[in-house]
Coordinates of C-alpha atoms and ligand atoms in Angstrom, one line a residue:
M1 CA 0.0 0.0 0.0
I2 CA 1.3 3.5 -0.9
E3 CA 1.5 5.9 2.0
K4 CA -0.6 9.0 1.8
P5 CA 2.2 11.7 1.3
M6 CA 3.7 9.4 -1.4
L7 CA 0.4 9.1 -3.1
R8 CA -0.1 12.9 -3.1
I9 CA 3.3 13.4 -4.7
C10 CA 2.5 10.8 -7.3
L11 CA -0.8 12.5 -8.1
I12 CA 0.8 15.9 -8.4
G13 CA 3.4 14.4 -10.7
V14 CA 0.8 12.9 -12.9
F15 CA -1.1 16.2 -12.9
L16 CA 2.0 18.1 -13.9
L17 CA 2.8 15.6 -16.6
F18 CA -0.6 16.0 -18.2
A19 CA -0.6 19.8 -17.7
G20 CA 2.8 19.9 -19.3
A21 CA 1.7 17.8 -22.3
A22 CA -1.4 19.9 -22.7
H23 CA 0.6 23.1 -22.6
A24 CA 3.1 21.8 -25.1
Q25 CA 0.4 20.9 -27.5
G26 CA -1.2 24.3 -27.0
S27 CA 2.0 26.1 -28.0
T28 CA 3.1 23.7 -30.7
P29 CA 2.4 25.1 -34.2
A30 CA -0.8 23.3 -35.4
K31 CA 0.9 22.5 -38.7
K32 CA 3.1 20.1 -36.8
L33 CA 0.2 18.4 -35.2
F34 CA -1.9 18.1 -38.3
G35 CA 1.0 17.6 -40.7
N36 CA 2.0 14.4 -38.8
K37 CA -1.4 12.6 -39.0
P38 CA -1.2 10.1 -41.8
L39 CA -4.9 9.1 -41.7
P40 CA -8.2 10.8 -41.3
A41 CA -10.2 11.1 -38.1
S42 CA -12.8 8.4 -37.5
L43 CA -15.7 10.9 -37.2
A44 CA -18.6 12.0 -39.4
P45 CA -17.4 14.2 -42.3
R46 CA -17.4 17.8 -41.3
S47 CA -15.5 21.0 -42.3
H48 CA -14.6 23.1 -39.3
G49 CA -13.7 26.7 -39.3
F50 CA -12.4 28.8 -42.2
Y51 CA -10.4 27.8 -45.3
S52 CA -7.3 29.3 -43.8
R53 CA -8.0 28.4 -40.2
G54 CA -9.8 25.1 -39.7
C55 CA -9.6 21.4 -40.0
L56 CA -11.5 18.4 -41.4
A57 CA -13.3 15.5 -39.7
G58 CA -13.9 12.2 -41.5
G59 CA -11.8 13.1 -44.5
T60 CA -12.1 11.0 -47.7
A61 CA -9.3 10.3 -50.2
M62 CA -9.4 11.2 -53.8
P63 CA -8.3 7.8 -55.2
V64 CA -4.9 8.2 -56.8
D65 CA -6.2 6.9 -60.1
G66 CA -9.6 7.1 -61.7
P67 CA -11.1 6.9 -65.2
N68 CA -10.3 10.5 -65.9
W69 CA -7.9 11.7 -63.3
Q70 CA -4.5 11.0 -61.6
A71 CA -3.4 12.5 -58.3
M72 CA 0.0 14.1 -58.2
R73 CA 2.8 14.5 -55.6
L74 CA 1.6 11.5 -53.6
S75 CA 4.4 11.8 -51.0
R76 CA 2.7 14.9 -49.7
N77 CA -0.4 12.9 -48.7
R78 CA -2.7 15.8 -49.5
N79 CA -5.2 14.1 -51.7
W80 CA -7.9 14.3 -49.0
G81 CA -11.0 16.3 -48.7
H82 CA -14.6 16.5 -47.6
P83 CA -16.5 13.7 -49.4
D84 CA -18.4 16.5 -51.3
L85 CA -15.1 17.8 -52.7
V86 CA -14.1 14.3 -53.8
A87 CA -17.5 13.8 -55.4
Y88 CA -17.2 17.1 -57.2
L89 CA -13.7 16.4 -58.6
K90 CA -14.9 13.0 -59.9
W91 CA -17.9 14.8 -61.5
L92 CA -15.6 17.4 -63.1
A93 CA -13.1 14.8 -64.4
G94 CA -15.9 12.9 -66.1
Q95 CA -17.7 15.9 -67.5
A96 CA -14.5 17.5 -68.8
A97 CA -13.5 14.3 -70.5
A98 CA -16.9 13.6 -72.0
K99 CA -17.9 17.1 -73.1
D100 CA -14.9 19.5 -73.1
G101 CA -12.1 17.6 -74.8
W102 CA -10.0 17.7 -71.7
P103 CA -8.4 14.2 -71.4
G104 CA -8.3 14.1 -67.6
L105 CA -7.4 16.0 -64.4
L106 CA -4.0 16.1 -62.8
V107 CA -5.0 16.6 -59.2
G108 CA -2.6 18.6 -57.1
D109 CA -2.9 19.5 -53.5
M110 CA -6.2 19.1 -51.7
S111 CA -6.0 18.8 -47.9
Q112 CA -4.2 16.7 -45.3
P113 CA -6.1 13.7 -43.9
R114 CA -7.4 15.8 -41.0
G115 CA -7.0 19.1 -42.8
G116 CA -5.5 21.9 -40.7
P117 CA -2.4 24.0 -41.4
M118 CA 0.3 22.5 -43.5
L119 CA 4.0 22.2 -42.9
T120 CA 4.8 23.7 -46.3
G121 CA 3.0 25.9 -48.8
H122 CA -0.7 26.9 -48.7
R123 CA -2.3 29.1 -46.2
S124 CA -5.8 27.7 -47.0
H125 CA -6.7 24.1 -48.0
Q126 CA -7.4 23.5 -44.3
T127 CA -11.0 22.4 -44.3
G128 CA -11.1 19.8 -47.1
L129 CA -12.9 22.2 -49.5
D130 CA -10.0 23.4 -51.7
A131 CA -8.3 21.6 -54.6
D132 CA -5.5 22.6 -57.0
I133 CA -6.1 21.3 -60.5
W134 CA -3.2 21.5 -62.9
L135 CA -3.8 23.3 -66.2
T136 CA -1.8 20.5 -67.9
P137 CA -3.8 17.9 -69.7
M138 CA -3.5 14.4 -68.3
P139 CA -1.2 12.1 -70.4
N140 CA -3.1 9.0 -71.7
R141 CA -1.3 6.5 -69.6
Q142 CA -0.8 5.8 -65.9
L143 CA 2.1 7.9 -64.5
S144 CA 4.5 6.2 -62.1
R145 CA 4.9 7.3 -58.6
K146 CA 8.2 8.9 -59.4
E147 CA 6.7 10.8 -62.3
R148 CA 4.0 12.1 -60.1
E149 CA 6.7 13.6 -57.9
N150 CA 8.8 15.1 -60.6
L151 CA 6.7 16.0 -63.5
S152 CA 6.3 19.7 -63.9
A153 CA 3.1 21.5 -64.6
T154 CA 3.0 23.7 -67.6
A155 CA 2.5 27.4 -67.0
V156 CA -0.2 28.9 -69.2
V157 CA 0.8 32.4 -68.4
K158 CA 3.6 34.3 -66.6
P159 CA 2.7 35.2 -63.1
G160 CA 1.5 38.8 -62.9
P161 CA -0.5 40.8 -65.4
H162 CA 0.3 39.0 -68.6
R163 CA -1.5 37.3 -71.4
V164 CA -1.7 33.6 -71.8
Y165 CA 0.9 31.9 -73.9
K166 CA -0.7 31.5 -77.4
N167 CA 1.1 28.2 -77.9
V168 CA -0.2 26.7 -74.6
W169 CA -3.7 28.0 -74.2
T170 CA -6.4 26.1 -76.0
D171 CA -10.2 26.2 -76.2
A172 CA -10.2 23.1 -74.0
H173 CA -8.6 25.1 -71.2
F174 CA -11.5 27.6 -71.5
R175 CA -14.1 24.8 -71.5
L176 CA -12.5 23.0 -68.5
I177 CA -12.4 26.1 -66.3
K178 CA -15.9 27.1 -67.3
R179 CA -17.2 23.6 -66.5
A180 CA -15.4 23.8 -63.1
A181 CA -17.0 27.1 -62.3
S182 CA -20.5 26.1 -63.5
H183 CA -21.1 23.8 -60.5
K184 CA -23.3 25.4 -57.9
R185 CA -21.2 24.1 -55.1
V186 CA -18.2 26.1 -56.3
Q187 CA -17.7 29.3 -54.3
R188 CA -14.7 30.7 -56.3
I189 CA -11.8 29.7 -58.4
L190 CA -8.4 31.4 -58.2
V191 CA -6.4 31.9 -61.4
A192 CA -3.6 34.3 -62.5
P193 CA -4.9 37.7 -63.9
G194 CA -3.8 36.7 -67.4
I195 CA -6.1 33.7 -67.3
K196 CA -9.1 35.7 -66.0
K197 CA -8.4 38.2 -68.8
K198 CA -8.5 35.4 -71.4
L199 CA -11.7 34.0 -70.0
C200 CA -13.3 37.4 -70.1
E201 CA -12.4 37.9 -73.7
S202 CA -13.4 34.4 -74.8
E203 CA -16.9 34.2 -73.2
K204 CA -19.5 35.2 -75.8
G205 CA -22.6 33.9 -74.0
S206 CA -23.8 34.2 -70.4
R207 CA -21.2 35.8 -68.2
R208 CA -22.6 34.9 -64.9
W209 CA -20.0 32.2 -64.1
L210 CA -17.2 34.7 -64.5
R211 CA -17.9 36.3 -61.1
K212 CA -16.5 33.1 -59.5
M213 CA -13.2 33.5 -61.4
R214 CA -10.9 35.5 -59.1
P215 CA -7.5 36.8 -60.2
Y216 CA -4.8 36.2 -57.8
Y217 CA -1.0 36.1 -57.4
G218 CA 0.6 32.9 -58.6
H219 CA -1.9 30.4 -60.0
N220 CA -0.4 30.4 -63.5
Y221 CA -0.1 26.7 -63.9
H222 CA -3.1 25.5 -61.8
M223 CA -6.5 26.7 -60.8
H224 CA -7.5 26.6 -57.2
I225 CA -11.1 25.5 -56.8
R226 CA -12.9 26.3 -53.6
L227 CA -16.3 24.8 -52.6
F228 CA -18.9 26.5 -50.4
C229 CA -19.3 25.2 -46.9
P230 CA -21.1 21.8 -47.3
P231 CA -24.5 21.1 -45.7
G232 CA -24.1 19.4 -42.4
S233 CA -21.1 21.4 -41.3
P234 CA -22.5 24.0 -39.0
G235 CA -19.0 25.0 -37.8
C236 CA -17.8 25.8 -41.3
K237 CA -17.2 29.5 -41.7
A238 CA -18.4 30.9 -45.1
Q239 CA -16.3 33.2 -47.2
Q240 CA -17.7 36.5 -48.3
A241 CA -19.6 36.2 -51.6
T242 CA -17.8 37.3 -54.8
P243 CA -19.0 40.6 -56.4
T244 CA -22.1 40.2 -58.6
D245 CA -20.6 41.5 -61.8
D246 CA -18.3 39.5 -64.1
G247 CA -15.2 41.1 -62.7
C248 CA -13.8 41.8 -66.2
G249 CA -13.8 45.6 -65.8
K250 CA -12.3 47.8 -63.2
A251 CA -11.5 44.9 -60.8
L252 CA -9.4 43.2 -63.5
A253 CA -7.8 46.4 -64.6
W254 CA -6.5 46.9 -61.1
W255 CA -4.3 43.8 -61.6
Y256 CA -2.8 45.5 -64.6
S257 CA -1.8 48.5 -62.6
K258 CA 1.4 48.8 -60.7
E259 CA -0.3 48.7 -57.3
P260 CA -0.6 45.0 -56.7
Y261 CA 3.1 44.5 -57.4
A262 CA 4.5 47.6 -55.7
K263 CA 6.6 47.1 -52.7
P264 CA 4.5 47.8 -49.6
K265 CA 5.6 51.0 -47.8
T266 CA 5.7 49.2 -44.5
P267 CA 7.0 45.6 -44.6
P268 CA 4.2 43.2 -43.8
K269 CA 4.3 41.8 -40.3
P270 CA 5.3 38.1 -40.1
R271 CA 2.3 36.0 -39.6
K272 CA 1.8 34.4 -36.3
E273 CA 1.9 30.6 -36.2
I274 CA -1.5 29.0 -35.8
T275 CA -1.7 26.9 -32.7
L276 CA -4.3 24.4 -31.7
A277 CA -5.8 27.1 -29.5
G278 CA -6.2 29.3 -32.5
L279 CA -8.3 26.8 -34.3
P280 CA -12.0 25.9 -33.7
A281 CA -12.4 23.8 -30.5
A282 CA -13.7 20.9 -32.7
C283 CA -10.2 20.6 -34.2
S284 CA -8.9 19.3 -30.9
T285 CA -11.4 16.5 -31.2
V286 CA -10.4 15.9 -34.8
L287 CA -6.8 15.6 -33.7
K288 CA -7.5 13.2 -30.9
A289 CA -9.9 10.9 -32.7
S290 CA -8.7 7.5 -33.8
D291 CA -7.8 6.7 -37.4
R292 CA -10.5 5.9 -39.8
S293 CA -10.1 2.2 -40.4
D294 CA -12.0 2.1 -43.7
A295 CA -9.8 4.7 -45.4
G296 CA -8.8 2.0 -47.9
P297 CA -8.0 3.9 -51.1
A298 CA -6.2 6.5 -49.0
Q299 CA -3.9 4.0 -47.5
A300 CA -3.0 3.0 -51.1
A301 CA -2.5 6.7 -51.9
Y302 CA -0.1 7.1 -49.0
A303 CA 1.8 3.9 -49.4
G304 CA 1.7 4.2 -53.2
K305 CA 1.6 0.4 -53.4
S306 CA -0.3 0.0 -56.5
L307 CA 2.0 2.3 -58.5
P308 CA 5.1 1.4 -60.4
M309 CA 8.1 3.3 -58.9
E310 CA 10.1 3.8 -62.0
G311 CA 9.4 5.2 -65.4
T312 CA 10.3 8.1 -67.5
V313 CA 8.0 10.5 -69.2
T314 CA 8.6 13.5 -71.4
L315 CA 5.5 15.5 -71.6
K316 CA 5.6 18.0 -74.4
V317 CA 6.2 21.2 -72.4
M318 CA 5.1 24.0 -74.6
G319 CA 5.6 26.9 -72.2
P320 CA 8.0 27.5 -69.4
A321 CA 7.5 24.8 -66.9
A322 CA 7.6 25.3 -63.2
S323 CA 7.9 22.5 -60.6
L324 CA 5.2 22.9 -58.0
A325 CA 7.6 21.9 -55.3
D326 CA 10.1 24.6 -56.2
L327 CA 7.8 27.4 -56.7
P328 CA 8.0 30.0 -54.0
V329 CA 4.9 31.2 -52.2
P330 CA 3.4 34.0 -54.4
I331 CA 5.6 37.1 -54.3
L332 CA 3.2 39.3 -52.5
P333 CA 0.6 37.2 -50.8
R334 CA -1.4 40.1 -49.6
S335 CA -5.1 40.4 -49.4
R336 CA -6.8 42.2 -52.3
P337 CA -8.4 45.5 -51.4
A338 CA -12.1 45.3 -50.7
G339 CA -14.2 44.9 -53.9
R340 CA -11.2 43.9 -56.1
Ligands
ZN1 ZN1 -4.4 26.1 -53.9

Protein backbone atom coordinates (compact mmCIF):
# COMPACT_ATOMS: atom_id res chain seq x y z
CA MET A 1 0.00 0.00 0.00
CA ILE A 2 1.27 3.46 -0.88
CA GLU A 3 1.54 5.89 2.00
CA LYS A 4 -0.55 9.01 1.81
CA PRO A 5 2.20 11.65 1.28
CA MET A 6 3.72 9.44 -1.39
CA LEU A 7 0.35 9.10 -3.13
CA ARG A 8 -0.05 12.86 -3.08
CA ILE A 9 3.34 13.39 -4.69
CA CYS A 10 2.47 10.82 -7.33
CA LEU A 11 -0.82 12.50 -8.11
CA ILE A 12 0.81 15.91 -8.35
CA GLY A 13 3.43 14.39 -10.66
CA VAL A 14 0.78 12.87 -12.90
CA PHE A 15 -1.09 16.17 -12.94
CA LEU A 16 2.04 18.12 -13.91
CA LEU A 17 2.81 15.60 -16.61
CA PHE A 18 -0.63 16.04 -18.19
CA ALA A 19 -0.65 19.77 -17.74
CA GLY A 20 2.80 19.91 -19.33
CA ALA A 21 1.68 17.83 -22.28
CA ALA A 22 -1.44 19.93 -22.74
CA HIS A 23 0.62 23.08 -22.58
CA ALA A 24 3.15 21.77 -25.07
CA GLN A 25 0.36 20.90 -27.48
CA GLY A 26 -1.21 24.31 -26.95
CA SER A 27 1.95 26.12 -28.03
CA THR A 28 3.06 23.68 -30.74
CA PRO A 29 2.37 25.06 -34.20
CA ALA A 30 -0.81 23.35 -35.38
CA LYS A 31 0.88 22.52 -38.68
CA LYS A 32 3.12 20.07 -36.84
CA LEU A 33 0.19 18.36 -35.15
CA PHE A 34 -1.90 18.08 -38.31
CA GLY A 35 1.00 17.56 -40.67
CA ASN A 36 1.99 14.40 -38.84
CA LYS A 37 -1.36 12.64 -39.03
CA PRO A 38 -1.21 10.10 -41.85
CA LEU A 39 -4.88 9.09 -41.72
CA PRO A 40 -8.24 10.83 -41.33
CA ALA A 41 -10.21 11.09 -38.09
CA SER A 42 -12.82 8.42 -37.54
CA LEU A 43 -15.66 10.92 -37.25
CA ALA A 44 -18.60 12.01 -39.38
CA PRO A 45 -17.41 14.19 -42.28
CA ARG A 46 -17.38 17.85 -41.31
CA SER A 47 -15.48 20.96 -42.28
CA HIS A 48 -14.63 23.08 -39.25
CA GLY A 49 -13.65 26.74 -39.29
CA PHE A 50 -12.40 28.80 -42.22
CA TYR A 51 -10.43 27.76 -45.29
CA SER A 52 -7.27 29.26 -43.81
CA ARG A 53 -7.99 28.42 -40.17
CA GLY A 54 -9.75 25.13 -39.72
CA CYS A 55 -9.65 21.38 -40.04
CA LEU A 56 -11.47 18.39 -41.45
CA ALA A 57 -13.27 15.50 -39.71
CA GLY A 58 -13.93 12.25 -41.54
CA GLY A 59 -11.77 13.05 -44.55
CA THR A 60 -12.05 10.98 -47.72
CA ALA A 61 -9.25 10.30 -50.17
CA MET A 62 -9.42 11.19 -53.81
CA PRO A 63 -8.30 7.82 -55.22
CA VAL A 64 -4.90 8.22 -56.82
CA ASP A 65 -6.24 6.90 -60.14
CA GLY A 66 -9.62 7.13 -61.73
CA PRO A 67 -11.15 6.88 -65.18
CA ASN A 68 -10.30 10.51 -65.92
CA TRP A 69 -7.86 11.67 -63.31
CA GLN A 70 -4.53 11.00 -61.60
CA ALA A 71 -3.42 12.46 -58.30
CA MET A 72 0.03 14.05 -58.23
CA ARG A 73 2.75 14.53 -55.58
CA LEU A 74 1.61 11.50 -53.60
CA SER A 75 4.38 11.80 -51.02
CA ARG A 76 2.69 14.91 -49.69
CA ASN A 77 -0.38 12.89 -48.68
CA ARG A 78 -2.66 15.77 -49.51
CA ASN A 79 -5.22 14.06 -51.68
CA TRP A 80 -7.87 14.27 -48.96
CA GLY A 81 -11.03 16.25 -48.72
CA HIS A 82 -14.59 16.48 -47.56
CA PRO A 83 -16.53 13.74 -49.41
CA ASP A 84 -18.38 16.47 -51.30
CA LEU A 85 -15.09 17.75 -52.72
CA VAL A 86 -14.08 14.26 -53.81
CA ALA A 87 -17.49 13.76 -55.44
CA TYR A 88 -17.21 17.13 -57.17
CA LEU A 89 -13.74 16.35 -58.58
CA LYS A 90 -14.91 13.00 -59.91
CA TRP A 91 -17.86 14.76 -61.54
CA LEU A 92 -15.59 17.41 -63.06
CA ALA A 93 -13.14 14.82 -64.38
CA GLY A 94 -15.94 12.86 -66.07
CA GLN A 95 -17.71 15.88 -67.53
CA ALA A 96 -14.55 17.51 -68.81
CA ALA A 97 -13.46 14.30 -70.53
CA ALA A 98 -16.88 13.58 -72.04
CA LYS A 99 -17.86 17.08 -73.12
CA ASP A 100 -14.93 19.47 -73.06
CA GLY A 101 -12.13 17.65 -74.82
CA TRP A 102 -10.02 17.66 -71.65
CA PRO A 103 -8.44 14.21 -71.35
CA GLY A 104 -8.34 14.08 -67.59
CA LEU A 105 -7.44 15.95 -64.44
CA LEU A 106 -4.04 16.06 -62.82
CA VAL A 107 -5.05 16.61 -59.22
CA GLY A 108 -2.63 18.64 -57.13
CA ASP A 109 -2.91 19.46 -53.45
CA MET A 110 -6.21 19.09 -51.67
CA SER A 111 -6.01 18.79 -47.87
CA GLN A 112 -4.15 16.71 -45.31
CA PRO A 113 -6.07 13.71 -43.93
CA ARG A 114 -7.38 15.82 -41.05
CA GLY A 115 -7.03 19.14 -42.82
CA GLY A 116 -5.47 21.86 -40.68
CA PRO A 117 -2.43 24.04 -41.40
CA MET A 118 0.28 22.46 -43.53
CA LEU A 119 3.99 22.15 -42.88
CA THR A 120 4.79 23.71 -46.28
CA GLY A 121 2.98 25.89 -48.78
CA HIS A 122 -0.68 26.92 -48.74
CA ARG A 123 -2.34 29.06 -46.17
CA SER A 124 -5.77 27.70 -47.03
CA HIS A 125 -6.67 24.10 -47.99
CA GLN A 126 -7.40 23.47 -44.29
CA THR A 127 -11.04 22.38 -44.31
CA GLY A 128 -11.12 19.81 -47.11
CA LEU A 129 -12.89 22.17 -49.51
CA ASP A 130 -9.97 23.44 -51.65
CA ALA A 131 -8.31 21.64 -54.56
CA ASP A 132 -5.54 22.63 -56.97
CA ILE A 133 -6.10 21.29 -60.47
CA TRP A 134 -3.23 21.49 -62.92
CA LEU A 135 -3.83 23.26 -66.18
CA THR A 136 -1.79 20.54 -67.88
CA PRO A 137 -3.81 17.90 -69.74
CA MET A 138 -3.45 14.40 -68.33
CA PRO A 139 -1.24 12.07 -70.40
CA ASN A 140 -3.08 9.04 -71.71
CA ARG A 141 -1.28 6.49 -69.57
CA GLN A 142 -0.76 5.80 -65.90
CA LEU A 143 2.06 7.87 -64.46
CA SER A 144 4.51 6.18 -62.14
CA ARG A 145 4.87 7.30 -58.56
CA LYS A 146 8.18 8.92 -59.42
CA GLU A 147 6.71 10.82 -62.32
CA ARG A 148 3.97 12.11 -60.09
CA GLU A 149 6.66 13.56 -57.86
CA ASN A 150 8.84 15.06 -60.56
CA LEU A 151 6.68 15.96 -63.49
CA SER A 152 6.35 19.69 -63.94
CA ALA A 153 3.14 21.50 -64.57
CA THR A 154 2.97 23.70 -67.63
CA ALA A 155 2.51 27.37 -67.00
CA VAL A 156 -0.19 28.85 -69.24
CA VAL A 157 0.79 32.44 -68.44
CA LYS A 158 3.57 34.27 -66.63
CA PRO A 159 2.67 35.24 -63.08
CA GLY A 160 1.53 38.83 -62.89
CA PRO A 161 -0.49 40.83 -65.36
CA HIS A 162 0.32 39.01 -68.57
CA ARG A 163 -1.47 37.34 -71.40
CA VAL A 164 -1.73 33.58 -71.75
CA TYR A 165 0.87 31.90 -73.92
CA LYS A 166 -0.65 31.50 -77.36
CA ASN A 167 1.10 28.18 -77.90
CA VAL A 168 -0.15 26.73 -74.61
CA TRP A 169 -3.69 28.01 -74.15
CA THR A 170 -6.42 26.07 -75.96
CA ASP A 171 -10.20 26.23 -76.17
CA ALA A 172 -10.22 23.12 -74.02
CA HIS A 173 -8.59 25.11 -71.20
CA PHE A 174 -11.49 27.55 -71.46
CA ARG A 175 -14.10 24.79 -71.45
CA LEU A 176 -12.50 22.99 -68.51
CA ILE A 177 -12.36 26.11 -66.34
CA LYS A 178 -15.91 27.12 -67.30
CA ARG A 179 -17.15 23.63 -66.48
CA ALA A 180 -15.39 23.75 -63.11
CA ALA A 181 -17.01 27.09 -62.26
CA SER A 182 -20.45 26.07 -63.48
CA HIS A 183 -21.14 23.77 -60.54
CA LYS A 184 -23.34 25.36 -57.93
CA ARG A 185 -21.20 24.09 -55.08
CA VAL A 186 -18.18 26.10 -56.27
CA GLN A 187 -17.67 29.30 -54.29
CA ARG A 188 -14.70 30.68 -56.28
CA ILE A 189 -11.76 29.67 -58.42
CA LEU A 190 -8.41 31.45 -58.18
CA VAL A 191 -6.40 31.94 -61.37
CA ALA A 192 -3.64 34.29 -62.53
CA PRO A 193 -4.91 37.65 -63.85
CA GLY A 194 -3.84 36.70 -67.40
CA ILE A 195 -6.11 33.66 -67.29
CA LYS A 196 -9.05 35.70 -66.02
CA LYS A 197 -8.45 38.19 -68.83
CA LYS A 198 -8.51 35.42 -71.42
CA LEU A 199 -11.72 33.98 -69.97
CA CYS A 200 -13.33 37.43 -70.08
CA GLU A 201 -12.35 37.88 -73.73
CA SER A 202 -13.44 34.39 -74.76
CA GLU A 203 -16.92 34.21 -73.23
CA LYS A 204 -19.52 35.21 -75.81
CA GLY A 205 -22.59 33.88 -73.98
CA SER A 206 -23.81 34.21 -70.41
CA ARG A 207 -21.18 35.81 -68.23
CA ARG A 208 -22.63 34.85 -64.87
CA TRP A 209 -20.03 32.22 -64.07
CA LEU A 210 -17.20 34.70 -64.51
CA ARG A 211 -17.93 36.25 -61.12
CA LYS A 212 -16.52 33.13 -59.54
CA MET A 213 -13.21 33.49 -61.37
CA ARG A 214 -10.92 35.46 -59.08
CA PRO A 215 -7.55 36.77 -60.23
CA TYR A 216 -4.77 36.24 -57.76
CA TYR A 217 -0.99 36.08 -57.39
CA GLY A 218 0.62 32.87 -58.65
CA HIS A 219 -1.92 30.39 -60.02
CA ASN A 220 -0.39 30.42 -63.49
CA TYR A 221 -0.11 26.66 -63.90
CA HIS A 222 -3.08 25.52 -61.85
CA MET A 223 -6.52 26.67 -60.80
CA HIS A 224 -7.50 26.63 -57.17
CA ILE A 225 -11.10 25.48 -56.77
CA ARG A 226 -12.95 26.28 -53.56
CA LEU A 227 -16.32 24.85 -52.58
CA PHE A 228 -18.93 26.51 -50.41
CA CYS A 229 -19.35 25.20 -46.87
CA PRO A 230 -21.07 21.83 -47.25
CA PRO A 231 -24.49 21.06 -45.73
CA GLY A 232 -24.10 19.36 -42.36
CA SER A 233 -21.06 21.38 -41.31
CA PRO A 234 -22.47 24.04 -38.99
CA GLY A 235 -18.98 24.97 -37.77
CA CYS A 236 -17.77 25.80 -41.28
CA LYS A 237 -17.24 29.51 -41.74
CA ALA A 238 -18.40 30.90 -45.08
CA GLN A 239 -16.32 33.25 -47.19
CA GLN A 240 -17.72 36.55 -48.35
CA ALA A 241 -19.61 36.24 -51.63
CA THR A 242 -17.78 37.28 -54.79
CA PRO A 243 -18.98 40.56 -56.38
CA THR A 244 -22.08 40.16 -58.55
CA ASP A 245 -20.58 41.51 -61.80
CA ASP A 246 -18.31 39.48 -64.08
CA GLY A 247 -15.16 41.08 -62.67
CA CYS A 248 -13.82 41.80 -66.15
CA GLY A 249 -13.82 45.58 -65.84
CA LYS A 250 -12.28 47.77 -63.19
CA ALA A 251 -11.49 44.93 -60.82
CA LEU A 252 -9.39 43.16 -63.45
CA ALA A 253 -7.80 46.41 -64.61
CA TRP A 254 -6.47 46.87 -61.09
CA TRP A 255 -4.31 43.78 -61.57
CA TYR A 256 -2.81 45.47 -64.63
CA SER A 257 -1.85 48.54 -62.62
CA LYS A 258 1.37 48.82 -60.65
CA GLU A 259 -0.33 48.74 -57.29
CA PRO A 260 -0.62 44.98 -56.73
CA TYR A 261 3.09 44.51 -57.41
CA ALA A 262 4.45 47.58 -55.68
CA LYS A 263 6.65 47.08 -52.66
CA PRO A 264 4.54 47.77 -49.58
CA LYS A 265 5.61 50.95 -47.77
CA THR A 266 5.71 49.19 -44.46
CA PRO A 267 6.98 45.62 -44.59
CA PRO A 268 4.17 43.17 -43.78
CA LYS A 269 4.32 41.76 -40.28
CA PRO A 270 5.34 38.11 -40.15
CA ARG A 271 2.27 35.98 -39.65
CA LYS A 272 1.79 34.36 -36.28
CA GLU A 273 1.92 30.59 -36.24
CA ILE A 274 -1.51 29.04 -35.82
CA THR A 275 -1.65 26.92 -32.68
CA LEU A 276 -4.32 24.43 -31.72
CA ALA A 277 -5.85 27.07 -29.47
CA GLY A 278 -6.20 29.32 -32.51
CA LEU A 279 -8.33 26.76 -34.33
CA PRO A 280 -11.99 25.94 -33.68
CA ALA A 281 -12.41 23.80 -30.55
CA ALA A 282 -13.72 20.93 -32.70
CA CYS A 283 -10.24 20.64 -34.22
CA SER A 284 -8.86 19.29 -30.93
CA THR A 285 -11.41 16.50 -31.16
CA VAL A 286 -10.42 15.89 -34.78
CA LEU A 287 -6.79 15.64 -33.75
CA LYS A 288 -7.49 13.23 -30.87
CA ALA A 289 -9.88 10.94 -32.75
CA SER A 290 -8.73 7.49 -33.80
CA ASP A 291 -7.79 6.73 -37.40
CA ARG A 292 -10.52 5.87 -39.83
CA SER A 293 -10.11 2.17 -40.35
CA ASP A 294 -11.97 2.11 -43.66
CA ALA A 295 -9.80 4.71 -45.36
CA GLY A 296 -8.79 2.03 -47.89
CA PRO A 297 -8.03 3.92 -51.08
CA ALA A 298 -6.23 6.51 -49.05
CA GLN A 299 -3.91 3.97 -47.55
CA ALA A 300 -2.99 3.04 -51.06
CA ALA A 301 -2.46 6.67 -51.87
CA TYR A 302 -0.15 7.10 -48.96
CA ALA A 303 1.81 3.94 -49.44
CA GLY A 304 1.69 4.22 -53.20
CA LYS A 305 1.65 0.44 -53.35
CA SER A 306 -0.32 0.05 -56.52
CA LEU A 307 1.95 2.29 -58.52
CA PRO A 308 5.12 1.41 -60.37
CA MET A 309 8.06 3.29 -58.88
CA GLU A 310 10.07 3.76 -62.04
CA GLY A 311 9.44 5.16 -65.44
CA THR A 312 10.28 8.11 -67.54
CA VAL A 313 8.01 10.50 -69.25
CA THR A 314 8.64 13.49 -71.36
CA LEU A 315 5.55 15.53 -71.58
CA LYS A 316 5.56 18.02 -74.35
CA VAL A 317 6.18 21.15 -72.38
CA MET A 318 5.06 24.00 -74.56
CA GLY A 319 5.56 26.89 -72.20
CA PRO A 320 8.05 27.52 -69.45
CA ALA A 321 7.52 24.82 -66.89
CA ALA A 322 7.58 25.25 -63.17
CA SER A 323 7.91 22.54 -60.62
CA LEU A 324 5.22 22.89 -58.01
CA ALA A 325 7.64 21.89 -55.31
CA ASP A 326 10.13 24.58 -56.22
CA LEU A 327 7.78 27.44 -56.70
CA PRO A 328 8.00 30.05 -54.02
CA VAL A 329 4.92 31.22 -52.25
CA PRO A 330 3.44 34.03 -54.40
CA ILE A 331 5.63 37.10 -54.28
CA LEU A 332 3.19 39.32 -52.47
CA PRO A 333 0.61 37.17 -50.79
CA ARG A 334 -1.41 40.12 -49.65
CA SER A 335 -5.13 40.40 -49.44
CA ARG A 336 -6.75 42.24 -52.29
CA PRO A 337 -8.42 45.54 -51.37
CA ALA A 338 -12.13 45.27 -50.70
CA GLY A 339 -14.17 44.89 -53.87
CA ARG A 340 -11.20 43.93 -56.06
ZN1 LIG B 1 -4.44 26.11 -53.89
